[in-house]
PDB file of C-alpha atoms in Angstrom:
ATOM      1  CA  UNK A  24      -8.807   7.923  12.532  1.00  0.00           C
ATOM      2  CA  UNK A  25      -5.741   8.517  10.164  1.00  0.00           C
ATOM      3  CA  UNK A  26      -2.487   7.390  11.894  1.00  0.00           C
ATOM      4  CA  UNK A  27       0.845   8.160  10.567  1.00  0.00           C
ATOM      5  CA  UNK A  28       4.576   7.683  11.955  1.00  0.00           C
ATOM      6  CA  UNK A  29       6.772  10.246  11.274  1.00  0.00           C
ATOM      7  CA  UNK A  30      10.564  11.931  11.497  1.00  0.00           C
ATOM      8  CA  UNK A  31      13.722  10.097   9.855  1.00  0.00           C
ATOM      9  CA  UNK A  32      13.862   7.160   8.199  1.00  0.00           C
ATOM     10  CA  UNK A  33      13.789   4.033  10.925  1.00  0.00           C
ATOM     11  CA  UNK A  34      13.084   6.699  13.730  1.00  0.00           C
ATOM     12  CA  UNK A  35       9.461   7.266  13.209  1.00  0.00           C
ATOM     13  CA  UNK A  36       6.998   8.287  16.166  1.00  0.00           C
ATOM     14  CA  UNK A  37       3.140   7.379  16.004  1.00  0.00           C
ATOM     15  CA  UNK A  38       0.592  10.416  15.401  1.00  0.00           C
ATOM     16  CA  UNK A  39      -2.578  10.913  14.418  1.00  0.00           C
ATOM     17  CA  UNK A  40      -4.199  13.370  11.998  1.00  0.00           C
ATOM     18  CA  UNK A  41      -6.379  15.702  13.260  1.00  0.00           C
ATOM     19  CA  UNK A  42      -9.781  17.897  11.981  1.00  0.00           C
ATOM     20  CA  UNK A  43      -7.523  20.599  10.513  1.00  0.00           C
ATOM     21  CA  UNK A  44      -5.259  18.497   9.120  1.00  0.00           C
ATOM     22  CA  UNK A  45      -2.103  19.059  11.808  1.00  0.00           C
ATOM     23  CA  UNK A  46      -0.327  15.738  12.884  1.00  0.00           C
ATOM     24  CA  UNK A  47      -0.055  15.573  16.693  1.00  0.00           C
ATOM     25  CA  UNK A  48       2.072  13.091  18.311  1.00  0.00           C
ATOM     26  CA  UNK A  49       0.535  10.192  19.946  1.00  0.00           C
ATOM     27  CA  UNK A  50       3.711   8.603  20.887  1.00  0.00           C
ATOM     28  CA  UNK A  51       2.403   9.277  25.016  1.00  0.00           C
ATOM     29  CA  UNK A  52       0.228   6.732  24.233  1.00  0.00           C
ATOM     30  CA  UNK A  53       1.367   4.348  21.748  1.00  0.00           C
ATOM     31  CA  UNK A  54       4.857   3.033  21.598  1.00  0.00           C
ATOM     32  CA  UNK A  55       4.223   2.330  17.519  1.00  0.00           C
ATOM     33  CA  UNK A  56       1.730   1.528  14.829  1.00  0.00           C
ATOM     34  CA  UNK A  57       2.720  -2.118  15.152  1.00  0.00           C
ATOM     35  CA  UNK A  58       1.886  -5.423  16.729  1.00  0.00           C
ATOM     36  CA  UNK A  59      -0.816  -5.818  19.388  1.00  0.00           C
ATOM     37  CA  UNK A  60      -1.062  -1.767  19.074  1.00  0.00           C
ATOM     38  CA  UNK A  61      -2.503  -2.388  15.338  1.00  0.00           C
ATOM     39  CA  UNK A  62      -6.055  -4.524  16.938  1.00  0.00           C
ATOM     40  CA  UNK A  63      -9.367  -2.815  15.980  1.00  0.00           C
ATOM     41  CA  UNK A  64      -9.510  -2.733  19.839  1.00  0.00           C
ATOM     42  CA  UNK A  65      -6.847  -1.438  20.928  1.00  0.00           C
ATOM     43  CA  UNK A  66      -7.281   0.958  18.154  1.00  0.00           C
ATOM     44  CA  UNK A  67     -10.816   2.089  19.362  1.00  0.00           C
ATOM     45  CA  UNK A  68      -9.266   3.163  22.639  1.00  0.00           C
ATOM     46  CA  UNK A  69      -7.211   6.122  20.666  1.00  0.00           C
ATOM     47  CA  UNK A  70     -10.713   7.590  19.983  1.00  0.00           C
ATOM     48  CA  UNK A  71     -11.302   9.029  23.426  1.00  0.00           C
ATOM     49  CA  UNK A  72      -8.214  11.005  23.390  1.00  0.00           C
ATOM     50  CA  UNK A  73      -8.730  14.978  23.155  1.00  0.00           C
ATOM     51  CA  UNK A  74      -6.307  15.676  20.373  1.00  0.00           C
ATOM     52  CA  UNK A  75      -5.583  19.582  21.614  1.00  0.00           C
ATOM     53  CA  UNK A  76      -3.554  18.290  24.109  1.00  0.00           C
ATOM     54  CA  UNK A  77      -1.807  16.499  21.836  1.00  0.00           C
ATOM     55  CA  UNK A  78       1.439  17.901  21.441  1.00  0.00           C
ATOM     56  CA  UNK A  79       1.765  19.194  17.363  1.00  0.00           C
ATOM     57  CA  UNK A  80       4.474  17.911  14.762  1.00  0.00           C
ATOM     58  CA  UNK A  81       5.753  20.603  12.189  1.00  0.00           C
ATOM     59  CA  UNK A  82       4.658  21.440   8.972  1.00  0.00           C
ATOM     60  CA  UNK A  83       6.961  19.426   6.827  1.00  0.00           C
ATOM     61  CA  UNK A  84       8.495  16.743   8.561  1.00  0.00           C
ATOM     62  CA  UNK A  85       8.410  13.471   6.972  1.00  0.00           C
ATOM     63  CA  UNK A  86       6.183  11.119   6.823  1.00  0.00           C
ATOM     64  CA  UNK A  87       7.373   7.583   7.374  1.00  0.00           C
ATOM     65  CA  UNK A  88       4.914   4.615   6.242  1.00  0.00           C
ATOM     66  CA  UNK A  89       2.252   4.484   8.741  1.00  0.00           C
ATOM     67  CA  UNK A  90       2.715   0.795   9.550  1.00  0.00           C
ATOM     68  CA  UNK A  91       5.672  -0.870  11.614  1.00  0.00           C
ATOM     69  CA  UNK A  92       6.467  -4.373  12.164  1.00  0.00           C
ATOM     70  CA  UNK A  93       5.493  -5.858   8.889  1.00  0.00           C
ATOM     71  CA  UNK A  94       6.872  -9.139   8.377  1.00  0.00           C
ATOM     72  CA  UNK A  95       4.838 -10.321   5.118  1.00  0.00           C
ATOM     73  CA  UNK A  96       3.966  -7.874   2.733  1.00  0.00           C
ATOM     74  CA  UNK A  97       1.264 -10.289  -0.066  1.00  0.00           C
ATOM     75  CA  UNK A  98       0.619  -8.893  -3.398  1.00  0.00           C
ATOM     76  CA  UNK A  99      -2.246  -9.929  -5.452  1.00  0.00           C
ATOM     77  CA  UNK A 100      -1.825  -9.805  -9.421  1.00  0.00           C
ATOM     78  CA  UNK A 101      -4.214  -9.068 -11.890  1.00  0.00           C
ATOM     79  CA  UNK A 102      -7.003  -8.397  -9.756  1.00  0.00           C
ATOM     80  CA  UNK A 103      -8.870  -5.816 -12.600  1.00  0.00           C
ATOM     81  CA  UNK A 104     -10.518  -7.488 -14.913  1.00  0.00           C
ATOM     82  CA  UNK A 105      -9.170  -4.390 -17.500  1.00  0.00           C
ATOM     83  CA  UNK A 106      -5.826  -4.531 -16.489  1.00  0.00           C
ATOM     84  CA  UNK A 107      -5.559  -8.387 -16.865  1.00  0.00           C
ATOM     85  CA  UNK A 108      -6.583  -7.512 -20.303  1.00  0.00           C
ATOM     86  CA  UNK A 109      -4.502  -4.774 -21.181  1.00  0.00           C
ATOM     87  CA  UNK A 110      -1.091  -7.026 -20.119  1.00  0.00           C
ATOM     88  CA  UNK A 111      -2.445  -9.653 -21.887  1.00  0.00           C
ATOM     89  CA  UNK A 112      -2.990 -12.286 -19.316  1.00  0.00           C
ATOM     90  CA  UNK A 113      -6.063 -14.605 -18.982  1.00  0.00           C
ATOM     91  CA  UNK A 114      -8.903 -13.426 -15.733  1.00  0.00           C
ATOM     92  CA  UNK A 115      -7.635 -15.631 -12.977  1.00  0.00           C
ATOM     93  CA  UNK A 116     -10.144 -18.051 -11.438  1.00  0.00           C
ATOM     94  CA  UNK A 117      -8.686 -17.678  -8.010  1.00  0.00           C
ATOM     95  CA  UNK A 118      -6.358 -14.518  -6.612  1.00  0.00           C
ATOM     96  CA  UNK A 119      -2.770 -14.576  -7.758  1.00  0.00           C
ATOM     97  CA  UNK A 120      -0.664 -14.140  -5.077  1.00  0.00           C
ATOM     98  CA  UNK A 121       3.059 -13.117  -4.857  1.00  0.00           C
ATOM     99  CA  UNK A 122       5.202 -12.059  -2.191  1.00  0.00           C
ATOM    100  CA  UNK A 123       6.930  -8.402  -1.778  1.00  0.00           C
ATOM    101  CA  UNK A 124       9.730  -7.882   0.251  1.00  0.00           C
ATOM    102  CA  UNK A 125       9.159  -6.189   3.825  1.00  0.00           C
ATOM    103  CA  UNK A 126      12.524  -4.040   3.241  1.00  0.00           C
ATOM    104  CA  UNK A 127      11.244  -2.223   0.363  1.00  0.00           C
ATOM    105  CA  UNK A 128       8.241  -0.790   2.248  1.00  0.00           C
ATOM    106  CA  UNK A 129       9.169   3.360   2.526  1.00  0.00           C
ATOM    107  CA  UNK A 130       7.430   6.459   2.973  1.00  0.00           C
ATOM    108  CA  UNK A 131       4.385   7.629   0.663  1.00  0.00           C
ATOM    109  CA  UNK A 132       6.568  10.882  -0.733  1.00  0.00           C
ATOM    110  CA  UNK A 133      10.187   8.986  -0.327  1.00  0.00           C
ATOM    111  CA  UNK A 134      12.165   8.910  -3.513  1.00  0.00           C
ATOM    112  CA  UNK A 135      11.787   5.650  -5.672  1.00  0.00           C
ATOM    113  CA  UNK A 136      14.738   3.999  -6.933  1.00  0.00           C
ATOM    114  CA  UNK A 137      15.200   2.594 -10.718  1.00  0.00           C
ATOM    115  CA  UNK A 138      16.910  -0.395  -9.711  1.00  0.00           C
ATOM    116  CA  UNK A 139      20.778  -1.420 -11.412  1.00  0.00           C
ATOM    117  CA  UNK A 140      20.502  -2.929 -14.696  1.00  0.00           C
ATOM    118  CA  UNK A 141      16.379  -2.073 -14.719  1.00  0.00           C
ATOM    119  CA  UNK A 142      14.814  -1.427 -18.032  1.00  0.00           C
ATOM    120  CA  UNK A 143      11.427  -1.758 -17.091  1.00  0.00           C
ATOM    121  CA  UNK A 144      10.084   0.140 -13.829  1.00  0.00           C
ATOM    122  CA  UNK A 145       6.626   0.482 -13.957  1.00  0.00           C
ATOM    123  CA  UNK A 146       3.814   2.635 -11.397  1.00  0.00           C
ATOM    124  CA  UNK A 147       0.836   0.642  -9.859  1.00  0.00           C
ATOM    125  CA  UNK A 148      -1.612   2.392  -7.636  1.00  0.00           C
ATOM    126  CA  UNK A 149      -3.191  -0.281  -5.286  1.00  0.00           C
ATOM    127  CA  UNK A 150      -5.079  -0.210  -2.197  1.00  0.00           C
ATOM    128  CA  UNK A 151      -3.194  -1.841   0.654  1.00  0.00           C
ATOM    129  CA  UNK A 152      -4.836  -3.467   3.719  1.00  0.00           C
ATOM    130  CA  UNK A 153      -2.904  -3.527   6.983  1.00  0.00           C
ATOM    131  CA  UNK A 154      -3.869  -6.758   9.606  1.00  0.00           C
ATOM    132  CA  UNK A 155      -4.702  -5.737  12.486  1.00  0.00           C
ATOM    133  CA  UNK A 156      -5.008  -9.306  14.566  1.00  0.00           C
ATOM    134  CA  UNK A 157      -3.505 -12.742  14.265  1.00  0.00           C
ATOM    135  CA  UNK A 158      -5.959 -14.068  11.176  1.00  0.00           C
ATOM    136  CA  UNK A 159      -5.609 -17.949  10.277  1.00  0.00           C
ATOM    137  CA  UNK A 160      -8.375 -19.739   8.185  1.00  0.00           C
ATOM    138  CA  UNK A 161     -11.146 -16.757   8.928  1.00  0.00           C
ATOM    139  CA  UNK A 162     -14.080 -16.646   7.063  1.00  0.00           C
ATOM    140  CA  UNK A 163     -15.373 -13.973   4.347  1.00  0.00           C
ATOM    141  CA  UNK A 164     -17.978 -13.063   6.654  1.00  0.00           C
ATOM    142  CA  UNK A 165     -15.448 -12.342   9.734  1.00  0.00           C
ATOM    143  CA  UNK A 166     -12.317 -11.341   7.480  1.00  0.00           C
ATOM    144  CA  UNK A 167     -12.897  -7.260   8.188  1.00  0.00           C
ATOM    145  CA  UNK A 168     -12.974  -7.228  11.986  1.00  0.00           C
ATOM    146  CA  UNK A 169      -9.091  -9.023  11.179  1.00  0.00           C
ATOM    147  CA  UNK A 170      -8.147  -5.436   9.398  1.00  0.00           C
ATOM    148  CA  UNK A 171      -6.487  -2.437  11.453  1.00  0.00           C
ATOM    149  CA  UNK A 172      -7.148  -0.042   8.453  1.00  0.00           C
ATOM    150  CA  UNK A 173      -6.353   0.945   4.959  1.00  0.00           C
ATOM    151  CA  UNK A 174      -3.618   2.798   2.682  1.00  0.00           C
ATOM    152  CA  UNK A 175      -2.442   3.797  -0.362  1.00  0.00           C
ATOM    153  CA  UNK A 176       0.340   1.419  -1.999  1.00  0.00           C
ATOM    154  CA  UNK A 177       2.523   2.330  -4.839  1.00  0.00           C
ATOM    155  CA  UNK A 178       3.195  -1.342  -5.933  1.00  0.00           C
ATOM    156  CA  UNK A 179       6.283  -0.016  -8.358  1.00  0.00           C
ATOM    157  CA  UNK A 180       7.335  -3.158 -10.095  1.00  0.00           C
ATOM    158  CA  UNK A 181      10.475  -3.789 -12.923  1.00  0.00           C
ATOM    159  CA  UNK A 182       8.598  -5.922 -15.982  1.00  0.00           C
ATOM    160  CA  UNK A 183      11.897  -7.138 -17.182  1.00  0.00           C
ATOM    161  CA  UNK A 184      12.986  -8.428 -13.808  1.00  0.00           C
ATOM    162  CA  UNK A 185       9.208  -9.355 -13.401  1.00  0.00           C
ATOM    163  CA  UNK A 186       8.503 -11.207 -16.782  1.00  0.00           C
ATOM    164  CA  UNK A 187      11.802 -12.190 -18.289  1.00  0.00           C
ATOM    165  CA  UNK A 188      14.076 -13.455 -16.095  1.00  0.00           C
ATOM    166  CA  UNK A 189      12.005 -16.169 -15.237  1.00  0.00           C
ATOM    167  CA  UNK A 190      10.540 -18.081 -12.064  1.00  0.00           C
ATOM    168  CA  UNK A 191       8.674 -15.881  -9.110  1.00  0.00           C
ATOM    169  CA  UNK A 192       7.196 -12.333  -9.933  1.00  0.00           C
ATOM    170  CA  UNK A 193       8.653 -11.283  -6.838  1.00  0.00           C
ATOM    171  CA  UNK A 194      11.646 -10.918  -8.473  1.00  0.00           C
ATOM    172  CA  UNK A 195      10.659  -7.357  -9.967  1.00  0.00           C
ATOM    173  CA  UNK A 196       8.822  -6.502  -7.028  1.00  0.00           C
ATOM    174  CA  UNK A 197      10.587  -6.506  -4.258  1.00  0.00           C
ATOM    175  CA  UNK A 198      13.627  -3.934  -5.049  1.00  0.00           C
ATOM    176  CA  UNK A 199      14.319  -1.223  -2.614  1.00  0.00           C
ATOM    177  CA  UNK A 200      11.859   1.371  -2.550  1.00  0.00           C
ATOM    178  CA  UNK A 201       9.369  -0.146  -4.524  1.00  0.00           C
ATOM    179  CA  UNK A 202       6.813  -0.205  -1.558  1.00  0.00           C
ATOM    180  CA  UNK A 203       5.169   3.418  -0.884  1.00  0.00           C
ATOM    181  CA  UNK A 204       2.348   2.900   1.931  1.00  0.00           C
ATOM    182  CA  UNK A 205       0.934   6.027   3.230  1.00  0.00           C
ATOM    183  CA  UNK A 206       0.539   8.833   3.757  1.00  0.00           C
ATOM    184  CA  UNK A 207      -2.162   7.444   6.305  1.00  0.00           C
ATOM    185  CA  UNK A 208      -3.900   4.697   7.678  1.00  0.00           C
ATOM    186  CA  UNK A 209      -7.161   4.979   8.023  1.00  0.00           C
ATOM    187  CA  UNK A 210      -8.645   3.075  10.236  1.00  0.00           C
ATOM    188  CA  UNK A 211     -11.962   0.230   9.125  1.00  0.00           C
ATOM    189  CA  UNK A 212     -14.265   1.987  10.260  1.00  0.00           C
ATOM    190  CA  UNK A 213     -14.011   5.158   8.754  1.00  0.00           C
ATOM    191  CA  UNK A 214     -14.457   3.680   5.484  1.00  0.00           C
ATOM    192  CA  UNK A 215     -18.029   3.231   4.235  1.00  0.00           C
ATOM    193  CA  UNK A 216     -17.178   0.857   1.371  1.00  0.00           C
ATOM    194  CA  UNK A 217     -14.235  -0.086   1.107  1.00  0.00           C
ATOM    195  CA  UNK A 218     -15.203  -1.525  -2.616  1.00  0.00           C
ATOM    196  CA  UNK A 219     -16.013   1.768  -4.016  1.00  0.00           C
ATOM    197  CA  UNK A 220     -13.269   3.783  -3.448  1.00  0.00           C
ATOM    198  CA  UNK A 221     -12.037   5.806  -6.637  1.00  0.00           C
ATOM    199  CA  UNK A 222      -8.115   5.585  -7.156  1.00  0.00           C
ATOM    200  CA  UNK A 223      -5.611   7.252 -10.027  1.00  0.00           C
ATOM    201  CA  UNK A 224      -1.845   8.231 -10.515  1.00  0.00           C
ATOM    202  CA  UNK A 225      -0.184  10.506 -12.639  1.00  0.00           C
ATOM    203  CA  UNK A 226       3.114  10.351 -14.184  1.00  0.00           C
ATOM    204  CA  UNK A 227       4.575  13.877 -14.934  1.00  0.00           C
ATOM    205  CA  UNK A 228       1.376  15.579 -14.687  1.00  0.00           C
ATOM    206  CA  UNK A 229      -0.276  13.623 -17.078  1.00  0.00           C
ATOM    207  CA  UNK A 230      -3.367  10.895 -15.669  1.00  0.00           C
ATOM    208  CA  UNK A 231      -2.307   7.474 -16.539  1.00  0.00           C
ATOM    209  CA  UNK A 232      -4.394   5.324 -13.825  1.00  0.00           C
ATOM    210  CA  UNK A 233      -8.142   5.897 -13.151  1.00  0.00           C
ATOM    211  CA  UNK A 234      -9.966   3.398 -11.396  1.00  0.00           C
ATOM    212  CA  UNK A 235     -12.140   1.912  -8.424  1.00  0.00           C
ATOM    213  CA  UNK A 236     -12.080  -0.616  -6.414  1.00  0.00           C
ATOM    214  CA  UNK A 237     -15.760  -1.467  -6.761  1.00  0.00           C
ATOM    215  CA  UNK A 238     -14.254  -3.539 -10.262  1.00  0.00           C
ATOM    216  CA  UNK A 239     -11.654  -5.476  -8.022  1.00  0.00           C
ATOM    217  CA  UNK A 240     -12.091  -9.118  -9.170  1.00  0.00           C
ATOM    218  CA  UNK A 241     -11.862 -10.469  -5.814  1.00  0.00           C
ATOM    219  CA  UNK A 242     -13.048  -8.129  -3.344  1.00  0.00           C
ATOM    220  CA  UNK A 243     -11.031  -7.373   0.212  1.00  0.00           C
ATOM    221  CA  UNK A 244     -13.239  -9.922   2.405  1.00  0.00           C
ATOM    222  CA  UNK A 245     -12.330 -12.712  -0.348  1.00  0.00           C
ATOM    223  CA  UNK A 246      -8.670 -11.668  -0.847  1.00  0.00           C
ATOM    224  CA  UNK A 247      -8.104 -11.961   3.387  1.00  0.00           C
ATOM    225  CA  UNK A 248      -9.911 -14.638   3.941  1.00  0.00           C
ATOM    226  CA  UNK A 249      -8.381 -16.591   1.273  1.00  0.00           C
ATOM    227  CA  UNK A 250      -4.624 -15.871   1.950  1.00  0.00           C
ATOM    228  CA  UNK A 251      -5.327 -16.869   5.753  1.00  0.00           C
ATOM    229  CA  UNK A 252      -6.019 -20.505   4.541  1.00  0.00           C
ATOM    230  CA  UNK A 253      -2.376 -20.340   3.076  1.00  0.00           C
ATOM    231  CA  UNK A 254      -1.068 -18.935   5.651  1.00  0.00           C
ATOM    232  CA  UNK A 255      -0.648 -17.206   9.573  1.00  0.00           C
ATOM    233  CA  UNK A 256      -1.390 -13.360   9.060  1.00  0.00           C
ATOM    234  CA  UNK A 257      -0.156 -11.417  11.869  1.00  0.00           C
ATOM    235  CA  UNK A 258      -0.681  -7.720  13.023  1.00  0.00           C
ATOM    236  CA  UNK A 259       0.981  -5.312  10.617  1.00  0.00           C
ATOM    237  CA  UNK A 260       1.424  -7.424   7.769  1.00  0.00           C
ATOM    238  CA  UNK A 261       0.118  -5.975   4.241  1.00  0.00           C
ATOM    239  CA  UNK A 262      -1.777  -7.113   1.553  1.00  0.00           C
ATOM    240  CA  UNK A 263      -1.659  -4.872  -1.555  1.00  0.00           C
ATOM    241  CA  UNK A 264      -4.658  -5.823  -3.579  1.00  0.00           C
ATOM    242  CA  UNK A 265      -3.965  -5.007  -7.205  1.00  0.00           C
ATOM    243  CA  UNK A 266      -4.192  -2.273  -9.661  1.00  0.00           C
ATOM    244  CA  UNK A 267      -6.657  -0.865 -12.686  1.00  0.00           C
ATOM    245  CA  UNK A 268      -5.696  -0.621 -15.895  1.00  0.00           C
ATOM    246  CA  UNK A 269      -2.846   2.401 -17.174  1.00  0.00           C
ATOM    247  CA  UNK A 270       0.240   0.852 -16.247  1.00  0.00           C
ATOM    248  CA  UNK A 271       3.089   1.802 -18.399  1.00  0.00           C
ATOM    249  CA  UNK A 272       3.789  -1.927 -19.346  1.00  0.00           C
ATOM    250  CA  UNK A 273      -0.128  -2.133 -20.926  1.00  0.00           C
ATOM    251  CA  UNK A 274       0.414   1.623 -22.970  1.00  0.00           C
ATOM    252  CA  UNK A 275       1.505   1.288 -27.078  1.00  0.00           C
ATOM    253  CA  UNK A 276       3.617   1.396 -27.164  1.00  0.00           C
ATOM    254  CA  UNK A 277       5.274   0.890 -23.654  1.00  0.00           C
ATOM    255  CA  UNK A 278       6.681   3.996 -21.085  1.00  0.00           C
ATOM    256  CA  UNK A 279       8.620   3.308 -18.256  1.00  0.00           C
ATOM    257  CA  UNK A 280       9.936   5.474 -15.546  1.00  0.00           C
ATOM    258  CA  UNK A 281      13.432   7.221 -15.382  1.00  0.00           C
ATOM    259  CA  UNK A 282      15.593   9.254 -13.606  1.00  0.00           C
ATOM    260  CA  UNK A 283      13.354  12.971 -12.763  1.00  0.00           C
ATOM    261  CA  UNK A 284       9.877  11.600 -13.579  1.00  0.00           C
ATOM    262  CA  UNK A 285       7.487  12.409 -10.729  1.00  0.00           C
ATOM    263  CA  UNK A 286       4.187  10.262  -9.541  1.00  0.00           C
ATOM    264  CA  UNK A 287       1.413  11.128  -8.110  1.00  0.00           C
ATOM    265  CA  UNK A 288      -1.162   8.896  -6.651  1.00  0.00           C
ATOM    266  CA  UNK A 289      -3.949   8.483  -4.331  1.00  0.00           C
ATOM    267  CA  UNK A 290      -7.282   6.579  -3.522  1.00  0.00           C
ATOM    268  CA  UNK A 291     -10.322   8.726  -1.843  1.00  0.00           C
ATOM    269  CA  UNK A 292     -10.572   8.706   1.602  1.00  0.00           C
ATOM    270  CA  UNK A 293      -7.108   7.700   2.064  1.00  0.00           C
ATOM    271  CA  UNK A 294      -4.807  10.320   0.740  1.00  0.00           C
ATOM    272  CA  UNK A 295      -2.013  11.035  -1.516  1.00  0.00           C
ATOM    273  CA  UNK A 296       1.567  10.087  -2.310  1.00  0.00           C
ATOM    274  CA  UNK A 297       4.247  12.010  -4.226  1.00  0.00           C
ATOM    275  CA  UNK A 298       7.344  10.477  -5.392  1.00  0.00           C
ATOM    276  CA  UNK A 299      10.542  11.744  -7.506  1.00  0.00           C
ATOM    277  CA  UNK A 300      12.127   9.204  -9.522  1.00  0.00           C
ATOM    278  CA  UNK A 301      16.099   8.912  -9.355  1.00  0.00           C
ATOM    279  CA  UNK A 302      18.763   7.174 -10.882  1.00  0.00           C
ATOM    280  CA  UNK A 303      19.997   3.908  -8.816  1.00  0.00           C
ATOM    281  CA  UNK A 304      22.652   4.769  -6.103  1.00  0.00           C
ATOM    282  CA  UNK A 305      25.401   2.423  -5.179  1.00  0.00           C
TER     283      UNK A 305
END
């Protein structure tokens, strides 16, 4: 299934995607896409439903990210072998992990925001898991039945704020708006292989990212299994799993985004996002 939430901003409703591509709302049956409402289980029940009577939403409205509730979004660095290399860091020996901000999480085709006093905002497309069931110290073999589904992430980050100021990397990557999920989540089982799933962006038109995740590092079952020894992972928290190489801090010599440049980005399977880039607002 593809879920989505849609309408305003902080008053989204739960749908579902249908055959043709029309987004009926599910909110009947589901309160939200969060909490106990995100287990494969619970989850498997939606199936039976006979989308026609579903009532339809209208070409247009907005789509909201298609996860609610998250209270730890976990980012995992340099998980390409080529884009470790083209930033000029060493292949890490275990996953790199770093912490986003829950707050900057926003729609897959909501404006992105160039932070005050940035310098350096960059694009990242990642693939994003959502958790779908309380997961503490789970093994590789069980980590999957743990996920709800899969998304598209925009991990936008500010290099500057990132690299130079010192301390945590969360510091560039955590400003408002820098979290895109969407426009769906596709539920587990719909993907085949979740490690060979092709992935770019483009920036203006022009193909910058171009990728798979079948040269992840540290695959998804790893990356889960391993964060739940650190730590409690509860339903509709996110783990963005890195990005391939073309990121406009690795180019020579460096781009970085301003005010009217447009991304586009997406991951087979799982959709696309579309974002305008403005100016920061007080």
């Amino acid at each position: 299934m593809k879920l989505v939430r849609f309408g305003n901003a902080g008053q989204e409703r739960p749908g579902l995607l249908d055959n043709e591509g029309t987004v009926r709302d599910l909110s009947s049956h589901v309160k939200d896409f969060a909490g106990e409402a995100l287990d494969p289980t619970y989850l498997a029940r939606l199936r039976s439903i006979d989308l026609s009577e579903l009532p339809p939403v209208a070409k247009g409205t907005r789509l909201g990210p298609p996860v609610a509730g998250t209270r730890n979004f976990i980012a995992v660095g340099l998980n390409y072998e080529d884009h470790a290399r083209e930033t000029n860091q060493p292949i890490p020996a275990e996953p790199i992990l770093f912490n986003k901000t829950a707050n900057c999480i926003v729609g897959p085709n909501d404006d992105v925001m160039i932070p005050k006093n940035s310098s350096k905002t960059d694009w990242e497309v990642e693939l994003a898991v959502v958790i779908g069931r309380r997961t503490r110290y789970v093994s590789e073999s069980d980590a999957l039945s743990h996920v709800a589904g899969y998304c598209v992430c925009n991990d936008v980050s500010e290099r500057a704020f990132q690299m130079e100021r010192g301390g945590q990397w969360m510091k560039g990557k955590g400003c408002e708006t820098f979290g895109p999920l969407g426009p769906w989540l596709v539920t587990a089982d719909e993907i085949t292989d979740v490690q060979k799933l092709d992935m770019w962006l483009d920036v203006n038109g022009r193909r910058v990212q171009s990728g798979s995740t079948a040269t992840m590092i540290f695959g998804i079952a790893t990356l889960v299994s391993y964060i739940s020894q650190f730590m409690v992972l509860e339903p509709g928290d996110v783990i963005t799993t890195g990005t391939p190489p073309g990121v406009g801090m690795g180019m020579k010599p460096p781009v970085f985004l301003k005010a009217g440049d447009e991304i586009r980005l997406g991951i087979r399977g799982l959709g696309e996002q579309h974002q305008r880039v403005v100016a920061f607002r007080p």
